[in-house]
Amino acid sequence: MESSSRQLHSAVFGICGFEAETLVEISGPGDSGKSLVLQQLMAHCLAPYEFGGRQWSVLLISLSHKITRESLTRCLKAELQAAEEEKPPEDEEQLARIAADCLKRVRFLNCFTADDVSTALIDARYAIVNDPGIQLIALDTLSEFYWLDFPKRTHKLSKFRHYRLWQARLEKLCQEAIVCGMYTVDEGYLENRHGEQLPAVGISYPVRMQKILGRLTLNGLPLAFANGGVHLGDG
């Protein structure tokens, strides 16, 4: 199994990478590692140019709180180490410093209710105006508060409609701010069981994770997690 994180980026984006105003959707069953994949892709966007990254600033809207500063730091170190195969190696202290500098370019917006998410999407727009370096809005996990809010709703939303409404709001923000969007969602929310007619949202890069006979796959490729990073096989 290949250890280079470049294989993950190639499996998701192809050889050309991804552009402004595009959406990446990471879907799959529960406990399939969606947040870990999101975290690894964030690390690639944060990594300096000389390490094969994009050197972006990132705004993380966190609903599930699975991605922490500590976990992202470990992931960044794994990203930097993977890139060192093609450049002179840095020592551990230097890698830790570079990872810490990358982490400074992440703004965490932690949400505990649906109202928090609405506020975060508004705050994100102002944050981008004040920091043009922000090129990615990451949201983890889009479907997190569906059941929490369900008893309070006067009009009950289907899981599919709930998903589409939040997805459309993120897409609109990315288009207005001219940034990329990336989010995770449980695959159960993607199924339109009632044939609802809702405006389509353009997903440029679908990432489909599955559990097959106890093994994980990402877009059909064998998937594993080790040493703070995401590892893909070649089939």
Coordinates of C-alpha atoms in Angstrom, one line a residue:
M1 CA 0.0 0.0 0.0
E2 CA 1.4 3.4 -1.0
S3 CA 2.1 5.7 1.9
S4 CA 2.4 9.0 0.0
S5 CA -0.5 11.4 0.7
R6 CA -0.2 12.5 -3.0
Q7 CA -2.1 9.4 -3.9
L8 CA -5.1 10.6 -1.9
H9 CA -5.0 14.0 -3.6
S10 CA -4.7 12.3 -7.0
A11 CA -7.7 10.0 -6.2
V12 CA -9.8 13.0 -5.2
F13 CA -8.7 15.8 -7.5
G14 CA -6.9 14.2 -10.5
I15 CA -3.8 15.8 -11.8
C16 CA -5.2 19.3 -12.0
G17 CA -6.1 19.9 -8.4
F18 CA -9.2 21.9 -7.5
E19 CA -10.3 25.4 -8.2
A20 CA -12.1 28.2 -6.5
E21 CA -15.9 28.0 -6.0
T22 CA -15.8 24.2 -6.3
L23 CA -17.2 21.7 -3.7
V24 CA -15.7 18.5 -2.3
E25 CA -18.2 16.1 -0.8
I26 CA -16.9 13.3 1.5
S27 CA -19.6 10.8 2.2
G28 CA -19.8 7.4 3.7
P29 CA -21.3 5.3 6.6
G30 CA -20.6 6.1 10.2
D31 CA -17.1 5.5 11.6
S32 CA -15.6 5.2 8.1
G33 CA -13.0 7.9 8.6
K34 CA -14.7 10.8 6.8
S35 CA -13.3 13.4 9.2
L36 CA -9.8 11.9 8.9
V37 CA -9.9 12.2 5.1
L38 CA -11.1 15.8 5.5
Q39 CA -8.3 16.5 7.9
Q40 CA -5.7 15.1 5.5
L41 CA -7.0 17.2 2.6
M42 CA -6.9 20.2 4.9
A43 CA -3.3 19.4 5.7
H44 CA -2.4 19.3 2.1
C45 CA -4.0 22.8 1.5
L46 CA -2.2 24.2 4.6
A47 CA 1.3 22.7 3.8
P48 CA 3.9 25.2 2.3
Y49 CA 4.6 25.2 -1.4
E50 CA 8.0 23.6 -0.9
F51 CA 6.3 20.6 0.7
G52 CA 3.9 20.2 -2.3
G53 CA 1.0 22.0 -0.5
R54 CA -1.0 25.1 -1.4
Q55 CA -0.1 27.3 1.6
W56 CA -3.7 28.4 2.1
S57 CA -5.5 29.6 5.1
V58 CA -8.4 27.5 6.1
L59 CA -11.6 28.1 8.0
L60 CA -13.0 25.0 9.7
I61 CA -16.6 25.0 10.8
S62 CA -16.7 22.1 13.2
L63 CA -20.0 20.4 14.2
S64 CA -18.7 17.0 15.3
H65 CA -15.4 18.3 17.0
K66 CA -13.5 15.3 15.7
I67 CA -10.7 17.5 14.2
T68 CA -8.7 19.2 16.9
R69 CA -5.6 21.3 16.9
E70 CA -3.7 18.4 18.2
S71 CA -5.0 15.9 15.6
L72 CA -4.5 18.4 12.8
T73 CA -0.9 19.0 14.0
R74 CA -0.2 15.3 13.8
C75 CA -1.7 15.1 10.4
L76 CA 0.4 18.1 9.2
K77 CA 3.5 16.4 10.4
A78 CA 2.6 13.3 8.4
E79 CA 1.9 15.5 5.3
L80 CA 5.3 17.2 5.6
Q81 CA 7.1 13.9 6.2
A82 CA 5.5 12.3 3.1
A83 CA 6.7 15.2 1.0
E84 CA 10.3 14.9 2.3
E85 CA 10.8 11.9 0.0
E86 CA 11.4 14.4 -2.8
K87 CA 13.4 17.1 -0.9
P88 CA 16.2 17.3 1.7
P89 CA 14.9 16.0 5.0
E90 CA 14.1 18.4 7.9
D91 CA 14.8 17.4 11.5
E92 CA 11.9 16.7 13.9
E93 CA 12.2 20.1 15.6
Q94 CA 12.0 21.9 12.2
L95 CA 9.0 19.9 11.1
A96 CA 7.2 20.7 14.4
R97 CA 7.9 24.4 13.8
I98 CA 6.6 24.3 10.2
A99 CA 3.5 22.4 11.3
A100 CA 2.8 25.0 14.1
D101 CA 3.1 27.8 11.5
C102 CA 0.6 26.0 9.3
L103 CA -1.8 25.6 12.2
K104 CA -1.8 29.4 12.7
R105 CA -3.5 29.7 9.3
V106 CA -6.5 27.7 10.5
R107 CA -9.5 29.4 12.1
F108 CA -11.8 27.1 14.1
L109 CA -15.5 27.9 14.3
N110 CA -16.9 25.3 16.8
C111 CA -20.7 24.8 16.6
F112 CA -23.0 23.1 19.1
T113 CA -26.4 23.9 17.5
A114 CA -27.9 24.6 14.1
D115 CA -28.1 28.3 15.0
D116 CA -24.3 28.2 15.6
V117 CA -23.8 26.8 12.1
S118 CA -25.9 29.6 10.6
T119 CA -23.8 32.2 12.5
A120 CA -20.6 30.5 11.5
L121 CA -21.5 30.7 7.8
I122 CA -22.2 34.5 8.2
D123 CA -19.0 34.9 10.2
A124 CA -17.1 33.0 7.5
R125 CA -18.0 35.6 4.9
Y126 CA -16.6 38.4 7.1
A127 CA -13.5 36.4 7.9
I128 CA -12.7 35.9 4.2
V129 CA -13.1 39.7 3.6
N130 CA -10.6 40.4 6.4
D131 CA -8.2 37.6 5.4
P132 CA -7.9 37.1 1.6
G133 CA -5.5 34.2 2.3
I134 CA -8.5 32.0 3.3
Q135 CA -9.1 29.8 0.2
L136 CA -11.0 26.9 1.8
I137 CA -14.0 26.5 4.0
A138 CA -14.2 23.0 5.5
L139 CA -17.3 21.8 7.3
D140 CA -17.4 18.7 9.5
T141 CA -20.1 17.2 9.8
L142 CA -22.9 18.7 7.7
S143 CA -25.6 16.2 9.0
E144 CA -24.6 16.4 12.7
F145 CA -27.6 18.4 14.2
Y146 CA -30.5 16.8 12.2
W147 CA -31.8 14.7 15.1
L148 CA -30.8 17.2 17.7
D149 CA -33.1 19.8 16.1
F150 CA -35.8 17.4 15.0
P151 CA -38.1 17.7 18.0
K152 CA -38.1 21.5 17.8
R153 CA -39.2 21.7 14.2
T154 CA -42.8 22.7 13.3
H155 CA -42.3 21.4 9.8
K156 CA -40.4 18.2 9.8
L157 CA -37.6 18.1 7.2
S158 CA -36.5 14.9 5.5
K159 CA -32.9 14.0 6.0
F160 CA -32.3 14.6 2.3
R161 CA -33.9 18.1 2.4
H162 CA -31.9 19.0 5.5
Y163 CA -28.7 17.9 3.7
R164 CA -29.5 19.9 0.6
L165 CA -30.4 23.1 2.4
W166 CA -27.1 23.2 4.3
Q167 CA -25.2 22.1 1.2
A168 CA -26.8 24.9 -0.8
R169 CA -25.9 27.5 1.8
L170 CA -22.2 26.4 1.8
E171 CA -22.2 26.4 -2.0
K172 CA -23.6 30.0 -2.1
L173 CA -21.0 31.2 0.4
C174 CA -18.2 29.6 -1.7
Q175 CA -19.4 31.2 -4.9
E176 CA -19.8 34.6 -3.3
A177 CA -16.5 34.5 -1.6
I178 CA -14.7 32.8 -4.5
V179 CA -13.2 30.0 -2.3
C180 CA -13.4 26.2 -2.2
G181 CA -15.7 24.2 0.0
M182 CA -15.2 20.8 1.5
Y183 CA -17.5 18.9 3.8
T184 CA -18.4 15.5 5.3
V185 CA -21.8 14.0 5.4
D186 CA -23.3 10.6 6.4
E187 CA -24.3 8.7 3.3
G188 CA -27.8 8.2 4.7
Y189 CA -28.6 11.8 4.0
L190 CA -27.9 11.5 0.3
E191 CA -30.8 9.3 -0.5
N192 CA -33.9 11.1 -1.8
R193 CA -36.5 8.6 -0.5
H194 CA -39.5 10.8 -1.2
G195 CA -38.6 12.1 -4.6
E196 CA -38.3 15.7 -3.5
Q197 CA -37.7 18.3 -6.1
L198 CA -34.8 20.5 -4.9
P199 CA -32.3 22.6 -6.8
A200 CA -29.2 20.7 -7.7
V201 CA -25.9 21.6 -6.1
G202 CA -22.7 21.3 -8.1
I203 CA -20.3 18.8 -6.5
S204 CA -17.1 18.9 -8.4
Y205 CA -15.2 16.2 -6.4
P206 CA -17.3 13.4 -4.8
V207 CA -15.4 11.3 -2.3
R208 CA -17.3 8.1 -1.6
M209 CA -16.2 6.0 1.3
Q210 CA -17.6 2.4 1.8
K211 CA -17.2 -0.5 4.2
I212 CA -17.0 -3.7 2.2
L213 CA -16.6 -7.0 4.2
G214 CA -15.1 -5.0 7.1
R215 CA -12.6 -3.1 4.8
L216 CA -12.7 0.5 4.0
T217 CA -12.5 2.0 0.5
L218 CA -12.3 5.5 -0.9
N219 CA -13.6 5.9 -4.5
G220 CA -13.0 2.2 -4.9
L221 CA -9.4 2.2 -3.6
P222 CA -8.4 0.3 -0.4
L223 CA -8.1 2.8 2.5
A224 CA -6.2 2.7 5.8
F225 CA -5.2 5.2 8.5
A226 CA -1.8 5.1 10.2
N227 CA 0.8 7.4 11.7
G228 CA -1.5 10.4 11.6
G229 CA -2.1 10.1 7.8
V230 CA -4.5 8.6 5.2
H231 CA -3.1 5.8 3.1
L232 CA -4.5 4.5 -0.2
G233 CA -3.8 1.3 -2.1
D234 CA -3.7 1.0 -5.8
G235 CA -6.5 -1.6 -6.0

